[in-house]
PDB file of C-alpha atoms in Angstrom:
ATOM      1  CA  UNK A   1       0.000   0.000   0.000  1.00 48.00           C
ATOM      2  CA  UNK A   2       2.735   2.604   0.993  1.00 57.00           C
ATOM      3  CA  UNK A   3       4.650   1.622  -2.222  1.00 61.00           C
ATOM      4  CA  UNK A   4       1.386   2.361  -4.687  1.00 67.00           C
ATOM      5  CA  UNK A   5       1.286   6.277  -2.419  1.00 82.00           C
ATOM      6  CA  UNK A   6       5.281   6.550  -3.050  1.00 81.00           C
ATOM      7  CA  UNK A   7       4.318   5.632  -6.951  1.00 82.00           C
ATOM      8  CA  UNK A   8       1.331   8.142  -7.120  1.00 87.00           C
ATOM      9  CA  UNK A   9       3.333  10.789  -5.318  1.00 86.00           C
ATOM     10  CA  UNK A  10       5.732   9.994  -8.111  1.00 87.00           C
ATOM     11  CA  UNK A  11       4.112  10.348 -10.414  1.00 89.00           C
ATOM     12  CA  UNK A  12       2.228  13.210  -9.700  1.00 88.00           C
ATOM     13  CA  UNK A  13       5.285  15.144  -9.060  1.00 85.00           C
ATOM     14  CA  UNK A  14       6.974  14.386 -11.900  1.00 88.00           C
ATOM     15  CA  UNK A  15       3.651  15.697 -13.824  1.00 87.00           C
ATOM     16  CA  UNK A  16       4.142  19.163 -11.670  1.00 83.00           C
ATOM     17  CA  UNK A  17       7.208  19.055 -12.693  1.00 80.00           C
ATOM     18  CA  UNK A  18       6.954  18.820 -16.169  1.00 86.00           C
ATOM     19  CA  UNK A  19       3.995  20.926 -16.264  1.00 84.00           C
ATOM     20  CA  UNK A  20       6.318  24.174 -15.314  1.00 78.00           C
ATOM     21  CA  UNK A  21       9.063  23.283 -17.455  1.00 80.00           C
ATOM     22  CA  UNK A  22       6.527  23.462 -20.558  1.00 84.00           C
ATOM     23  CA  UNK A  23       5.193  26.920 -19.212  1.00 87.00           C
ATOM     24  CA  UNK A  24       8.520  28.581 -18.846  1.00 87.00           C
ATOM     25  CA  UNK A  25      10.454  26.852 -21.091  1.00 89.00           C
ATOM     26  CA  UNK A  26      11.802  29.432 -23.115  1.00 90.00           C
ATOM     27  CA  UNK A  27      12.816  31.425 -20.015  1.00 91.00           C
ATOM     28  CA  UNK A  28      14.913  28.264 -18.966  1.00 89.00           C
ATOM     29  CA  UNK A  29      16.607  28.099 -22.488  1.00 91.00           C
ATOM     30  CA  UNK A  30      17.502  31.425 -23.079  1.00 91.00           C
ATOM     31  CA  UNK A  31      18.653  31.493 -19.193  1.00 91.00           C
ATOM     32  CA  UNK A  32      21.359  28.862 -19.509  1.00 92.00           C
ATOM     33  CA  UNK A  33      22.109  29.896 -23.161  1.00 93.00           C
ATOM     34  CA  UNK A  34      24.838  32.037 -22.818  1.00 92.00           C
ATOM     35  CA  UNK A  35      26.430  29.288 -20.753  1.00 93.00           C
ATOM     36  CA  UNK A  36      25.877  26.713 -23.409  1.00 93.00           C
ATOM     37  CA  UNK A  37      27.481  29.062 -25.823  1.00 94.00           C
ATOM     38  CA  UNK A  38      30.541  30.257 -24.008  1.00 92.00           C
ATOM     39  CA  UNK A  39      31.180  25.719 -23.031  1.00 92.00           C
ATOM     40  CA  UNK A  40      31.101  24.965 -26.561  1.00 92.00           C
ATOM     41  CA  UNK A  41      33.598  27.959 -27.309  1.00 90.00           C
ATOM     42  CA  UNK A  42      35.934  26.537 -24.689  1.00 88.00           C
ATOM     43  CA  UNK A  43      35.240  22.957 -25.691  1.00 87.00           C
ATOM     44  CA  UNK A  44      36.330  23.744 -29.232  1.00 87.00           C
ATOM     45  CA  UNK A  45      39.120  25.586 -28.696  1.00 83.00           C
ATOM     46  CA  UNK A  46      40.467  22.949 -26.379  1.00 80.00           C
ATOM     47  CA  UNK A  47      40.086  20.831 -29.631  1.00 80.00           C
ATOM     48  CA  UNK A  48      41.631  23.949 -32.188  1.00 78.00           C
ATOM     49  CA  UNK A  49      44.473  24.642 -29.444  1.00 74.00           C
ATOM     50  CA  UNK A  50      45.431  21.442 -28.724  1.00 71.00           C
ATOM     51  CA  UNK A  51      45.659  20.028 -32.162  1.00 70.00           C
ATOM     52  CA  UNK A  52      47.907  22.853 -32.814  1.00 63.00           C
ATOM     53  CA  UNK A  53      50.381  22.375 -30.013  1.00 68.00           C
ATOM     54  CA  UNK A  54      49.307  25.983 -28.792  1.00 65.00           C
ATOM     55  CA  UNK A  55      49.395  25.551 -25.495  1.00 65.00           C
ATOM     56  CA  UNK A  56      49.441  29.839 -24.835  1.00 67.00           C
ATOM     57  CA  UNK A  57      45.636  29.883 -25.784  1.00 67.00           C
ATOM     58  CA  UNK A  58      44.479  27.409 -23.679  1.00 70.00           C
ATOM     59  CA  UNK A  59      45.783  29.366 -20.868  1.00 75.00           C
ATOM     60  CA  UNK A  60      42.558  31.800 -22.281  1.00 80.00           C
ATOM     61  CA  UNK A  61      40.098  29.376 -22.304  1.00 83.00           C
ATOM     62  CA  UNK A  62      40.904  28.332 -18.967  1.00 83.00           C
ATOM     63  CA  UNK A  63      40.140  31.738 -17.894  1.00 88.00           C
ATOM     64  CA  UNK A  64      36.627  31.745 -19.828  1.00 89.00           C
ATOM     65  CA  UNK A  65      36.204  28.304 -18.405  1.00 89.00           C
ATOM     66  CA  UNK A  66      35.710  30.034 -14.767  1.00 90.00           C
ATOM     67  CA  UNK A  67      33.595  32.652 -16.477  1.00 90.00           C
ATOM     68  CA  UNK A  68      31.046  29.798 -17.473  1.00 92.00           C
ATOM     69  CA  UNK A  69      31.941  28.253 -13.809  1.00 91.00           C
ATOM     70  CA  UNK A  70      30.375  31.494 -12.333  1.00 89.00           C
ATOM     71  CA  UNK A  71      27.799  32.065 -15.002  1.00 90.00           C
ATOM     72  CA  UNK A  72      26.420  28.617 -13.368  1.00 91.00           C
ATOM     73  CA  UNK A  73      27.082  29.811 -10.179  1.00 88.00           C
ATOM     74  CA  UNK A  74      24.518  33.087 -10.944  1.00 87.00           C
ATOM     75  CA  UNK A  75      22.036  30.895 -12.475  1.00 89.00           C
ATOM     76  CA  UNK A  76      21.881  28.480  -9.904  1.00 88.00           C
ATOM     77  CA  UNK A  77      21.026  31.845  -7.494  1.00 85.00           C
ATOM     78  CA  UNK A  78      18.550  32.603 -10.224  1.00 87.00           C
ATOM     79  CA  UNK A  79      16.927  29.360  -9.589  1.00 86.00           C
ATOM     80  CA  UNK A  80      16.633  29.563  -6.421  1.00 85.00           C
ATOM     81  CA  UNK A  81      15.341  32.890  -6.066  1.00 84.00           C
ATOM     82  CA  UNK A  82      12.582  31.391  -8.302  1.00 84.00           C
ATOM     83  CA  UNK A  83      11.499  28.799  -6.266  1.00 81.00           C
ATOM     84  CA  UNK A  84      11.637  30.781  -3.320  1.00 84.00           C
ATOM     85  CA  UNK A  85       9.125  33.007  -5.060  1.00 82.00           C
ATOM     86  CA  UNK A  86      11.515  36.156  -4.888  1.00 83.00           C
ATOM     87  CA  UNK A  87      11.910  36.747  -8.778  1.00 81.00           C
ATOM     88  CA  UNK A  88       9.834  36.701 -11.600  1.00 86.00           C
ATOM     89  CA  UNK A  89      10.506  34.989 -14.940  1.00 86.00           C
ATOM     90  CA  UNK A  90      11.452  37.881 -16.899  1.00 88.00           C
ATOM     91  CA  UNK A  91      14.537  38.817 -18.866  1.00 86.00           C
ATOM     92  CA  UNK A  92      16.537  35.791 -18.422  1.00 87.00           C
ATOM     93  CA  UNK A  93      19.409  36.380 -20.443  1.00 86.00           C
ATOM     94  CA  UNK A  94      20.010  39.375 -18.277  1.00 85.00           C
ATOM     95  CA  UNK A  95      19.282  37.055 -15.406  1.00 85.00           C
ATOM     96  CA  UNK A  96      22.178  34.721 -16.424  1.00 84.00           C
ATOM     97  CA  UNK A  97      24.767  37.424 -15.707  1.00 84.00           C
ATOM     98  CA  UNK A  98      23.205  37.843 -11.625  1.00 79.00           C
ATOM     99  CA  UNK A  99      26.296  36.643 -10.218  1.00 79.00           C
ATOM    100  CA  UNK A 100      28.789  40.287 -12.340  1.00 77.00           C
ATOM    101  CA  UNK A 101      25.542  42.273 -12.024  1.00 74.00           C
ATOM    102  CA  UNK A 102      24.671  41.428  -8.087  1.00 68.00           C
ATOM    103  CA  UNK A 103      28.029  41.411  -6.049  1.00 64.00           C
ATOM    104  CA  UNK A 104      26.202  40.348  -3.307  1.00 63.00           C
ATOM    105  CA  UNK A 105      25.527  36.856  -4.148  1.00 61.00           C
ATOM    106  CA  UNK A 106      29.058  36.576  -5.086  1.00 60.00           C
ATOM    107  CA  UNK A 107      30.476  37.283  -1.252  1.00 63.00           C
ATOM    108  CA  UNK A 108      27.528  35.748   0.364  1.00 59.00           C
ATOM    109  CA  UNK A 109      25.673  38.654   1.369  1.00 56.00           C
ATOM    110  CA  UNK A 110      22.095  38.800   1.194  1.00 54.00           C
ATOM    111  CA  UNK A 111      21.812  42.395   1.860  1.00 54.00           C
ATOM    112  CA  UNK A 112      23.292  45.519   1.433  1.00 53.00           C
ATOM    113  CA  UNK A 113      23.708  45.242   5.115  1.00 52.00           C
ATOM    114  CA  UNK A 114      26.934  42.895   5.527  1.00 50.00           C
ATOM    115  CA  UNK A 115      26.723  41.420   8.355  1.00 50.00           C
ATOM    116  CA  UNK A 116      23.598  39.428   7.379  1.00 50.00           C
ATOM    117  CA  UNK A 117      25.214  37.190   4.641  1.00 48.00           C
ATOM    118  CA  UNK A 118      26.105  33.509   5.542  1.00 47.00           C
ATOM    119  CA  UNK A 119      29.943  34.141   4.716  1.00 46.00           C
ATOM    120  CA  UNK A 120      29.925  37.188   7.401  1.00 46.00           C
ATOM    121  CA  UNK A 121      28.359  34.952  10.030  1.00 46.00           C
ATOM    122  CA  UNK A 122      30.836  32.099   9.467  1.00 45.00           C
ATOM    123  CA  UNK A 123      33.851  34.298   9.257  1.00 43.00           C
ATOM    124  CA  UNK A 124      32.507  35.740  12.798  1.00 47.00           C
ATOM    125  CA  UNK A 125      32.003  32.074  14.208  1.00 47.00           C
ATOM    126  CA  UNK A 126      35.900  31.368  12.587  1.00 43.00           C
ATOM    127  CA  UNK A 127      37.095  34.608  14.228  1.00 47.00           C
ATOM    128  CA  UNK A 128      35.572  33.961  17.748  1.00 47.00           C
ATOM    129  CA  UNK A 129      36.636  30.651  18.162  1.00 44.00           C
ATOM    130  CA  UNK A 130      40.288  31.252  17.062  1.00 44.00           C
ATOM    131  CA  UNK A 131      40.539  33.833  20.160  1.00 46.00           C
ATOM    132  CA  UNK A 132      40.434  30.822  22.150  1.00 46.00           C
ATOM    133  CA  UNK A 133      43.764  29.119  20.409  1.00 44.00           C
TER     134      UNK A 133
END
């Protein structure tokens, strides 16, 4: 019996789930596609600079390769901000650039007040216990 609720609950979820991915679809494709873009850029100039024993450029695309690394960092904020309720789903290519546009996500501060971001508090809980050593 509790196996046929898990199922349904499955199910049912799933079903949710898919149900808001085929509303905002679009928003979700044109959010991540700047980071699609700028991994196939890097993927095939690993390919061009390798191939060509130029090792100089792929010191470049290891420095876009962090760019995309924090482009998913932004939209994973983005994401979350959804499902929280806090943002709407509007203009999400500008959305996909959160983490250059909003330094606050970037140090951990939720605020413009610092001391209320998670990296303040743990730097404080760092800093107090060290007083003891």
């Amino acid at each position: 019996m509790e196996e046929e609720t898990m199922a349904s609950r499955r199910r049912q979820f799933k079903s949710d789930a898919r149900g808001f991915l085929d509303k905002n679809f679009s928003f979700y494709l044109l959010l991540f596609l700047p980071i699609y873009i700028l991994s196939f850029a890097v993927g095939f100039g690993n390919l061009a600079f390798n191939n060509g024993n130029n090792f100089g450029g792929s010191d470049w695309l290891s420095l876009l390769n962090i760019v995309v690394a924090l482009l998913m960092a932004g939209v994973s904020f983005v994401m979350i901000d959804l499902q929280r309720g806090v943002g709407d789903f509007s203009a999400p290519v500008s959305k996909s650039f959160t983490i250059f546009n909003r330094g606050a996500y970037f140090f951990g501060f939720t605020s413009s007040d610092p001391s209320s971001g998670y990296l303040y508090h743990s730097l404080e809980s760092v800093i107090s216990c060290s007083r003891y050593y």
